CSV table of C-alpha atoms (C1' of nucleotides) in Angstrom, one decimal:
chain,number,residue,atom,x,y,z
A,110,MET,CA,-42.0,97.4,85.4
A,111,SER,CA,-41.4,93.6,86.1
A,112,GLY,CA,-37.6,92.9,87.7
A,113,GLY,CA,-37.7,89.7,85.4
A,114,VAL,CA,-37.1,92.1,82.5
A,115,GLU,CA,-33.6,92.7,83.6
A,116,TRP,CA,-32.9,89.1,84.1
A,117,GLY,CA,-34.3,88.4,80.4
A,118,LEU,CA,-32.1,91.0,78.9
A,119,HIS,CA,-29.1,89.5,80.7
A,120,CYS,CA,-29.8,86.2,79.6
A,121,CYS,CA,-30.2,87.1,75.9
A,122,VAL,CA,-26.9,89.0,76.0
A,123,VAL,CA,-25.2,85.8,77.2
A,124,LEU,CA,-27.0,83.4,74.8
A,125,SER,CA,-25.9,85.6,71.9
A,126,GLY,CA,-22.3,84.7,73.0
A,127,ALA,CA,-22.7,81.2,73.7
A,128,GLY,CA,-22.5,78.9,70.7
A,129,ALA,CA,-24.5,76.0,72.3
A,130,PRO,CA,-27.7,75.7,74.0
A,131,VAL,CA,-27.4,77.1,77.8
A,132,PRO,CA,-29.7,75.2,80.4
A,133,ALA,CA,-31.7,77.6,82.5
A,134,ALA,CA,-29.9,76.2,85.7
A,135,LYS,CA,-26.6,77.5,84.2
A,136,LEU,CA,-28.2,80.9,83.5
A,137,ALA,CA,-29.7,81.1,86.9
A,138,GLU,CA,-26.2,80.3,88.6
A,139,LEU,CA,-24.4,82.7,86.4
A,140,HIS,CA,-26.8,85.6,87.6
A,141,ASP,CA,-27.1,84.2,91.1
A,142,VAL,CA,-30.9,84.3,90.9
A,143,SER,CA,-33.8,81.8,91.5
A,144,GLN,CA,-33.6,79.0,89.1
A,145,SER,CA,-37.2,78.2,89.3
A,146,TYR,CA,-38.3,82.0,88.9
A,147,LEU,CA,-35.8,82.6,86.2
A,148,ALA,CA,-37.4,79.6,84.3
A,149,LYS,CA,-40.7,81.4,84.1
A,150,GLN,CA,-39.2,84.2,82.2
A,151,LEU,CA,-37.4,82.1,79.9
A,152,GLN,CA,-40.7,80.5,79.3
A,153,LEU,CA,-42.2,83.9,78.4
A,154,LEU,CA,-39.3,84.4,75.9
A,155,SER,CA,-39.8,80.9,74.5
A,156,ARG,CA,-43.6,81.6,73.9
A,157,ALA,CA,-42.8,84.9,72.4
A,158,GLY,CA,-40.5,83.1,69.8
A,159,LEU,CA,-37.3,84.9,70.9
A,160,VAL,CA,-35.5,81.8,72.2
A,161,ARG,CA,-35.9,78.1,71.4
A,162,SER,CA,-35.7,75.4,74.0
A,163,SER,CA,-34.3,71.8,73.6
A,164,LEU,CA,-34.7,69.2,75.8
A,165,GLY,CA,-32.6,66.3,77.2
A,166,GLN,CA,-29.1,66.2,77.8
A,167,ALA,CA,-27.0,69.0,76.3
A,168,GLY,CA,-30.1,70.9,76.0
A,169,GLY,CA,-31.1,74.6,77.0
A,170,TYR,CA,-32.0,77.6,75.3
A,171,VAL,CA,-30.7,79.3,72.1
A,172,LEU,CA,-31.7,82.4,70.5
A,173,THR,CA,-33.9,81.9,67.4
A,174,ARG,CA,-32.4,84.6,65.3
A,175,SER,CA,-29.3,86.8,65.3
A,176,ALA,CA,-28.7,89.0,68.2
A,177,SER,CA,-28.8,92.2,65.8
A,178,GLU,CA,-32.4,91.1,65.0
A,179,ILE,CA,-33.8,91.2,68.6
A,180,THR,CA,-34.5,94.4,70.0
A,181,VAL,CA,-34.6,95.4,73.6
A,182,LEU,CA,-38.5,96.3,73.3
A,183,ASP,CA,-38.9,92.6,72.0
A,184,VAL,CA,-37.5,91.4,75.4
A,185,ILE,CA,-39.6,93.7,77.4
A,186,GLU,CA,-42.9,93.1,75.6
A,187,ALA,CA,-42.4,89.3,75.9
A,188,ILE,CA,-42.0,89.5,79.6
A,189,ASP,CA,-44.1,92.3,80.6
A,190,GLY,CA,-46.7,92.1,77.9
A,191,ALA,CA,-47.0,94.6,75.2
A,192,GLN,CA,-50.2,96.6,76.6
A,193,PRO,CA,-49.2,100.4,77.4
A,194,ALA,CA,-48.7,101.3,80.9
A,195,PHE,CA,-51.5,103.9,80.7
A,196,ARG,CA,-55.0,102.7,80.3
A,197,CYS,CA,-57.7,105.2,79.8
A,198,THR,CA,-60.9,104.5,81.8
A,199,GLU,CA,-63.3,107.0,79.8
A,200,VAL,CA,-63.6,109.1,82.8
A,201,ARG,CA,-65.5,111.6,80.8
A,202,GLN,CA,-68.2,109.1,80.0
A,203,ARG,CA,-69.0,109.1,83.8
A,204,GLY,CA,-70.5,111.4,86.1
A,205,PRO,CA,-73.5,113.9,86.1
A,206,LEU,CA,-71.8,115.8,83.1
A,207,ALA,CA,-71.0,112.6,81.1
A,208,THR,CA,-70.1,113.0,77.3
A,209,PRO,CA,-72.3,110.7,75.4
A,210,ALA,CA,-70.4,107.7,73.9
A,211,GLU,CA,-71.2,108.9,70.4
A,212,ARG,CA,-69.4,112.1,70.7
A,213,CYS,CA,-66.4,110.2,71.8
A,214,ASP,CA,-65.0,109.4,68.3
A,215,THR,CA,-61.6,111.0,69.1
A,216,PRO,CA,-59.6,109.4,72.1
A,217,CYS,CA,-59.5,111.5,75.2
A,218,PRO,CA,-56.8,114.3,75.1
A,219,ILE,CA,-55.1,112.6,78.2
A,220,ALA,CA,-54.9,109.3,76.6
A,221,ARG,CA,-53.6,110.9,73.5
A,222,VAL,CA,-50.8,112.5,75.4
A,223,MET,CA,-50.1,109.3,77.1
A,224,ALA,CA,-49.9,107.2,74.3
A,225,ALA,CA,-47.7,109.7,72.4
A,226,ALA,CA,-45.4,109.4,75.3
A,227,ASP,CA,-45.6,105.5,75.3
A,228,ARG,CA,-44.7,105.6,71.5
A,229,ALA,CA,-41.6,107.6,72.3
A,230,TRP,CA,-40.4,105.2,74.9
A,231,ARG,CA,-41.1,102.1,72.7
A,232,GLU,CA,-39.4,103.8,69.7
A,233,SER,CA,-36.4,104.5,71.9
A,234,LEU,CA,-36.2,100.7,72.9
A,235,ARG,CA,-36.9,99.5,69.5
A,236,GLY,CA,-33.9,101.2,68.2
A,237,ILE,CA,-31.6,99.2,70.4
A,238,THR,CA,-30.8,95.6,69.8
A,239,ILE,CA,-29.3,92.6,71.9
A,240,ALA,CA,-26.2,93.1,69.4
A,241,ASP,CA,-25.8,96.7,70.6
A,242,LEU,CA,-25.8,95.7,74.1
A,243,VAL,CA,-23.2,93.1,73.4
A,244,ALA,CA,-21.0,95.5,71.6
A,245,ASP,CA,-21.1,97.9,74.3
A,246,VAL,CA,-20.2,95.1,76.8
A,247,SER,CA,-17.3,94.1,74.6
A,248,ARG,CA,-15.9,97.6,74.5
A,249,THR,CA,-15.9,98.2,78.1
A,250,THR,CA,-14.8,94.7,79.6
A,251,PRO,CA,-11.3,93.2,79.0
A,252,ALA,CA,-11.2,90.4,76.5
A,253,GLU,CA,-9.8,88.1,79.0
A,254,GLN,CA,-12.8,88.3,81.2
A,255,LEU,CA,-15.0,87.6,78.1
A,256,ASP,CA,-13.0,84.3,77.5
A,257,ARG,CA,-13.5,83.4,80.9
A,258,ALA,CA,-17.0,83.8,80.8
A,259,ARG,CA,-17.4,81.8,77.6
A,260,ALA,CA,-15.2,79.0,79.2
A,261,TRP,CA,-17.4,79.0,82.3
A,262,LEU,CA,-20.4,78.5,80.1
A,263,ARG,CA,-19.0,75.6,78.4
A,264,ALA,CA,-17.9,73.6,81.5
B,271,MET,CA,-48.7,103.0,86.3
B,272,SER,CA,-51.2,103.9,89.0
B,273,GLY,CA,-54.7,104.7,87.9
B,274,GLY,CA,-54.8,107.6,90.2
B,275,VAL,CA,-52.8,109.7,87.7
B,276,GLU,CA,-55.8,109.7,85.2
B,277,TRP,CA,-57.9,111.2,87.9
B,278,GLY,CA,-55.1,113.7,89.1
B,279,LEU,CA,-55.0,115.0,85.5
B,280,HIS,CA,-58.7,115.4,84.9
B,281,CYS,CA,-58.9,117.1,88.2
B,282,CYS,CA,-56.0,119.7,87.1
B,283,VAL,CA,-58.0,120.3,84.1
B,284,VAL,CA,-61.1,120.8,85.9
B,285,LEU,CA,-59.5,123.2,88.4
B,286,SER,CA,-57.7,125.3,85.9
B,287,GLY,CA,-61.4,126.2,84.5
B,288,ALA,CA,-63.0,126.8,87.7
B,289,GLY,CA,-62.3,130.2,89.5
B,290,ALA,CA,-63.0,129.1,93.0
B,291,PRO,CA,-61.9,126.4,95.1
B,292,VAL,CA,-63.3,123.1,94.4
B,293,PRO,CA,-63.7,120.4,97.2
B,294,ALA,CA,-62.8,116.9,96.8
B,295,ALA,CA,-66.4,115.9,97.0
B,296,LYS,CA,-67.4,117.7,94.0
B,297,LEU,CA,-64.6,116.5,92.1
B,298,ALA,CA,-65.3,112.9,93.0
B,299,GLU,CA,-69.0,113.3,92.1
B,300,LEU,CA,-68.1,114.9,88.8
B,301,HIS,CA,-65.8,112.2,87.8
B,302,ASP,CA,-68.0,109.4,89.6
B,303,VAL,CA,-65.2,107.7,91.6
B,304,SER,CA,-64.5,107.0,95.3
B,305,GLN,CA,-64.4,110.4,97.1
B,306,SER,CA,-62.2,108.9,99.7
B,307,TYR,CA,-59.6,107.5,97.4
B,308,LEU,CA,-59.6,110.6,95.2
B,309,ALA,CA,-58.8,112.6,98.5
B,310,LYS,CA,-55.4,110.6,98.7
B,311,GLN,CA,-54.4,111.6,95.2
B,312,LEU,CA,-55.2,115.3,95.7
B,313,GLN,CA,-53.3,115.1,98.9
B,314,LEU,CA,-50.2,114.0,96.8
B,315,LEU,CA,-50.8,117.1,94.5
B,316,SER,CA,-50.9,119.0,97.5
B,317,ARG,CA,-47.7,117.8,99.1
B,318,ALA,CA,-46.0,118.3,95.4
B,319,GLY,CA,-47.1,121.9,95.5
B,320,LEU,CA,-49.1,121.8,92.4
B,321,VAL,CA,-52.5,122.4,94.3
B,322,ARG,CA,-53.4,124.5,97.3
B,323,SER,CA,-56.2,123.4,99.8
B,324,SER,CA,-58.2,125.8,101.8
B,325,LEU,CA,-60.3,124.6,104.8
B,326,GLY,CA,-63.9,125.4,106.1
B,327,GLN,CA,-66.9,126.5,104.1
B,328,ALA,CA,-66.4,127.5,100.6
B,329,GLY,CA,-63.1,125.8,100.9
B,330,GLY,CA,-61.4,123.2,98.4
B,331,TYR,CA,-58.5,123.0,96.1
B,332,VAL,CA,-56.9,125.4,93.7
B,333,LEU,CA,-54.1,125.3,91.1
B,334,THR,CA,-51.0,127.0,92.7
B,335,ARG,CA,-50.0,128.4,89.2
B,336,SER,CA,-51.1,128.9,86.0
B,337,ALA,CA,-52.2,125.7,84.0
B,338,SER,CA,-49.6,126.6,81.3
B,339,GLU,CA,-46.9,126.0,83.9
B,340,ILE,CA,-48.0,122.8,85.1
B,341,THR,CA,-46.9,119.9,82.9
B,342,VAL,CA,-48.4,116.6,82.7
B,343,LEU,CA,-45.0,114.9,84.0
B,344,ASP,CA,-45.5,117.2,87.0
B,345,VAL,CA,-48.7,115.4,87.8
B,346,ILE,CA,-47.5,112.0,87.3
B,347,GLU,CA,-44.5,112.4,89.3
B,348,ALA,CA,-46.5,113.9,92.2
B,349,ILE,CA,-48.7,111.0,92.2
B,350,ASP,CA,-46.6,108.1,91.0
B,351,GLY,CA,-43.4,109.1,92.4
B,352,ALA,CA,-40.4,110.3,90.3
B,353,GLN,CA,-38.2,107.2,90.3
B,354,PRO,CA,-37.8,105.5,87.1
B,355,ALA,CA,-39.7,102.3,86.3
B,356,PHE,CA,-36.6,100.3,85.7
B,357,ARG,CA,-34.3,99.8,88.5
B,358,CYS,CA,-30.7,98.1,87.7
B,359,THR,CA,-29.9,95.7,90.4
B,360,GLU,CA,-26.6,95.3,89.5
B,361,VAL,CA,-26.6,91.8,88.2
B,362,ARG,CA,-23.3,91.9,86.8
B,363,GLN,CA,-21.8,92.3,90.2
B,364,ARG,CA,-23.2,88.9,91.2
B,365,GLY,CA,-22.6,85.2,90.5
B,366,PRO,CA,-19.4,83.4,89.9
B,367,LEU,CA,-18.5,85.5,87.1
B,368,ALA,CA,-19.1,88.8,89.0
B,369,THR,CA,-17.5,92.1,87.9
B,370,PRO,CA,-15.9,93.7,90.9
B,371,ALA,CA,-17.6,96.8,92.0
B,372,GLU,CA,-14.3,98.9,91.4
B,373,ARG,CA,-14.6,98.0,87.5
B,374,CYS,CA,-18.4,99.4,87.5
B,375,ASP,CA,-17.7,103.1,87.2
B,376,THR,CA,-19.8,103.1,84.1
B,377,PRO,CA,-23.5,102.3,84.4
B,378,CYS,CA,-24.5,98.8,83.0
B,379,PRO,CA,-25.7,99.0,79.3
B,380,ILE,CA,-28.8,97.6,80.0
B,381,ALA,CA,-29.4,100.3,82.5
B,382,ARG,CA,-28.3,103.2,80.2
B,383,VAL,CA,-30.7,101.9,77.5
B,384,MET,CA,-33.5,102.0,80.0
B,385,ALA,CA,-32.6,105.3,81.3
B,386,ALA,CA,-32.5,106.9,77.8
B,387,ALA,CA,-35.9,105.5,77.2
B,388,ASP,CA,-37.1,106.9,80.5
B,389,ARG,CA,-35.9,110.2,79.6
B,390,ALA,CA,-37.6,110.0,76.1
B,391,TRP,CA,-40.8,109.3,77.8
B,392,ARG,CA,-40.5,112.0,80.3
B,393,GLU,CA,-39.3,114.6,77.8
B,394,SER,CA,-42.5,113.8,76.0
B,395,LEU,CA,-44.7,114.2,79.0
B,396,ARG,CA,-42.6,117.5,80.0
B,397,GLY,CA,-43.6,119.3,76.8
B,398,ILE,CA,-47.3,119.0,77.5
B,399,THR,CA,-48.9,121.4,79.8
B,400,ILE,CA,-52.2,121.3,81.5
B,401,ALA,CA,-53.3,124.2,79.5
B,402,ASP,CA,-52.7,122.2,76.3
B,403,LEU,CA,-55.0,119.7,77.7
B,404,VAL,CA,-57.8,122.5,78.3
B,405,ALA,CA,-57.2,124.0,74.8
B,406,ASP,CA,-57.7,120.2,73.4
B,407,VAL,CA,-60.7,120.0,75.2
B,408,SER,CA,-62.0,123.4,74.3
B,409,ARG,CA,-61.5,122.7,70.6
B,410,THR,CA,-63.5,119.4,70.4
B,411,THR,CA,-66.3,120.0,72.8
B,412,PRO,CA,-69.2,122.5,72.1
B,413,ALA,CA,-69.1,125.7,74.1
B,414,GLU,CA,-72.5,125.1,75.4
B,415,GLN,CA,-71.3,122.1,77.3
B,416,LEU,CA,-68.2,123.8,78.8
B,417,ASP,CA,-70.6,126.4,80.3
B,418,ARG,CA,-73.0,123.7,81.7
B,419,ALA,CA,-69.9,122.1,83.4
B,420,ARG,CA,-68.8,125.7,84.9
B,421,ALA,CA,-72.3,126.2,86.2
B,422,TRP,CA,-72.3,122.6,87.7
B,423,LEU,CA,-69.1,123.6,89.5
B,424,ARG,CA,-70.5,126.6,91.1
B,425,ALA,CA,-73.8,125.1,92.4
C,263,DG,C1',-76.9,149.4,114.6
C,264,DA,C1',-72.5,147.1,115.7
C,265,DC,C1',-69.6,144.0,118.2
C,266,DT,C1',-68.6,139.7,120.6
C,267,DT,C1',-69.3,135.2,121.2
C,268,DC,C1',-70.6,130.8,120.2
C,269,DC,C1',-72.1,127.2,117.3
C,270,DT,C1',-72.7,124.8,113.4
C,271,DA,C1',-71.6,122.9,109.1
C,272,DC,C1',-67.9,121.9,106.2
C,273,DT,C1',-63.3,121.0,104.9
C,274,DC,C1',-58.9,118.4,104.7
C,275,DG,C1',-55.3,115.2,106.5
C,276,DG,C1',-53.5,111.0,108.1
C,277,DA,C1',-54.1,106.2,109.9
C,278,DT,C1',-56.5,101.8,108.8
C,279,DA,C1',-58.2,97.0,106.2
C,280,DC,C1',-58.4,94.6,101.6
C,281,DT,C1',-56.9,92.6,97.1
C,282,DG,C1',-54.6,91.6,92.5
C,283,DG,C1',-50.4,90.9,90.3
C,284,DC,C1',-45.6,90.2,90.7
C,285,DT,C1',-42.2,87.1,93.3
C,286,DG,C1',-40.9,82.7,94.5
C,287,DT,C1',-41.2,77.4,94.7
C,288,DC,C1',-42.3,72.9,93.5
C,289,DC,C1',-43.1,68.5,91.0
C,290,DG,C1',-44.4,65.8,86.6
C,291,DA,C1',-43.8,64.9,81.4
C,292,DG,C1',-40.8,64.5,77.9
C,293,DT,C1',-36.3,63.6,75.4
C,294,DT,C1',-31.3,62.5,74.6
C,295,DC,C1',-27.4,60.4,75.7
C,296,DT,C1',-25.1,56.3,77.5
C,297,DG,C1',-24.1,51.7,78.4
C,298,DA,C1',-24.8,46.8,78.2
C,299,DG,C1',-26.2,42.7,75.9
C,300,DG,C1',-27.1,40.0,71.8
C,301,DG,C1',-26.4,38.7,66.9
D,124,DC,C1',-17.6,44.6,64.9
D,125,DC,C1',-22.6,46.5,64.6
D,126,DC,C1',-27.4,46.8,65.9
D,127,DT,C1',-30.9,46.8,69.4
D,128,DC,C1',-32.8,48.0,73.6
D,129,DA,C1',-33.4,49.5,78.3
D,130,DG,C1',-31.8,52.6,81.7
D,131,DA,C1',-30.7,56.8,83.7
D,132,DA,C1',-29.9,61.5,84.1
D,133,DC,C1',-30.9,65.6,82.3
D,134,DT,C1',-34.0,69.1,80.4
D,135,DC,C1',-38.2,72.3,80.0
D,136,DG,C1',-43.3,73.0,81.2
D,137,DG,C1',-47.2,74.4,83.7
D,138,DA,C1',-49.4,74.5,88.5
D,139,DC,C1',-49.3,75.8,93.3
D,140,DA,C1',-48.2,79.4,97.9
D,141,DG,C1',-46.4,84.2,99.6
D,142,DC,C1',-45.8,89.0,99.8
D,143,DC,C1',-46.0,93.9,98.8
D,144,DA,C1',-47.7,97.9,96.3
D,145,DG,C1',-51.8,99.8,94.9
D,146,DT,C1',-56.6,100.1,96.1
D,147,DA,C1',-60.5,101.6,98.9
D,148,DT,C1',-62.3,103.2,103.2
D,149,DC,C1',-62.8,105.5,107.4
D,150,DC,C1',-63.0,108.8,111.1
D,151,DG,C1',-60.4,112.8,113.6
D,152,DA,C1',-58.4,117.7,113.6
D,153,DG,C1',-59.2,122.1,112.3
D,154,DT,C1',-61.2,126.2,110.1
D,155,DA,C1',-64.5,129.6,107.8
D,156,DG,C1',-69.0,131.3,108.0
D,157,DG,C1',-73.1,132.4,110.2
D,158,DA,C1',-76.7,133.3,113.7
D,159,DA,C1',-77.8,134.8,118.2
D,160,DG,C1',-76.8,137.6,122.2
D,161,DT,C1',-75.4,142.0,124.3
D,162,DC,C1',-74.0,146.7,124.5
DNA sequence: GACTTCCTACTCGGATACTGGCTGTCCGAGTTCTGAGGG
DNA sequence: CCCTCAGAACTCGGACAGCCAGTATCCGAGTAGGAAGTC
């Protein structure tokens, strides 16, 4: 899985806490990552409609909807793409004992098993929202530190 | 995910049906894939202890245990490795607002969510064995074709 | 006929090049705010 | 005092190199079986 997914999730968590647009440069500095590369991930989030960008001074990125309406899966699919990790190449239709295509109305058992596992994975991630992550962070970190983070974002 | 996983699974299904060792070259011809590259995947299966190789004439690969005792996850982990797709880089410990390492006794919420999804994925794949795949194939393909395949393997 | 020996053919195993996608970087297009100048 | 306008600084967006895992390939090491030769 692309490493940018982690950055994208962290950014969404931060954006949900900030009340104003946050420029990409600030997000990059906060997480100590390459500004140019993070910009690429934010572009992907923007294309997927998860965040909205505003130009000019005091511009930056904002979530387009409530953090409770953005699932972790949304972010992953926005950055890594929505296609499943396993792609059946229809091996059974090749070689000397190839099954004719007309008999392949049902998917290959292997592909079916893989698809089921993929669904389980996605379902697990679809059940968690950015708001859940924020709640978890709020519970495990002292309030003083959260205030400091919010102040740093405004500055 | 590595494409070799698909080949490895197909090979395990075939090996479970063949009563004698099957050389890599035959498996490659049967699936119409590169012999040299398939050999690499079979080596990985061998290192993981899923198959046993015998040299010389009439040599080849055999499953080391019953098909009902080999899960799909076993094959995937043998070829693609057992490490999870998501690796937390501890972003929270970096940047101007870094959380000190001493406070990071609990894993990052993002990592926790990812790990849970990964467990769901693996659990789904752990529940299916090669024998299940074979049973599925036997049910959906005519017996005549299965006999033809077994005869081809012996030749 | 049975045993020994050698030889051939066949097998796997690891070491070696090549390629696509992720990683990382850069500069240009566009917008908003600010400040000066004029009415 | 208010409006207009030009400028500057800041923002995002897409286009451009670099590197590593996965892909594909090759040849060498080792073994099992069989055929020939000998007792």
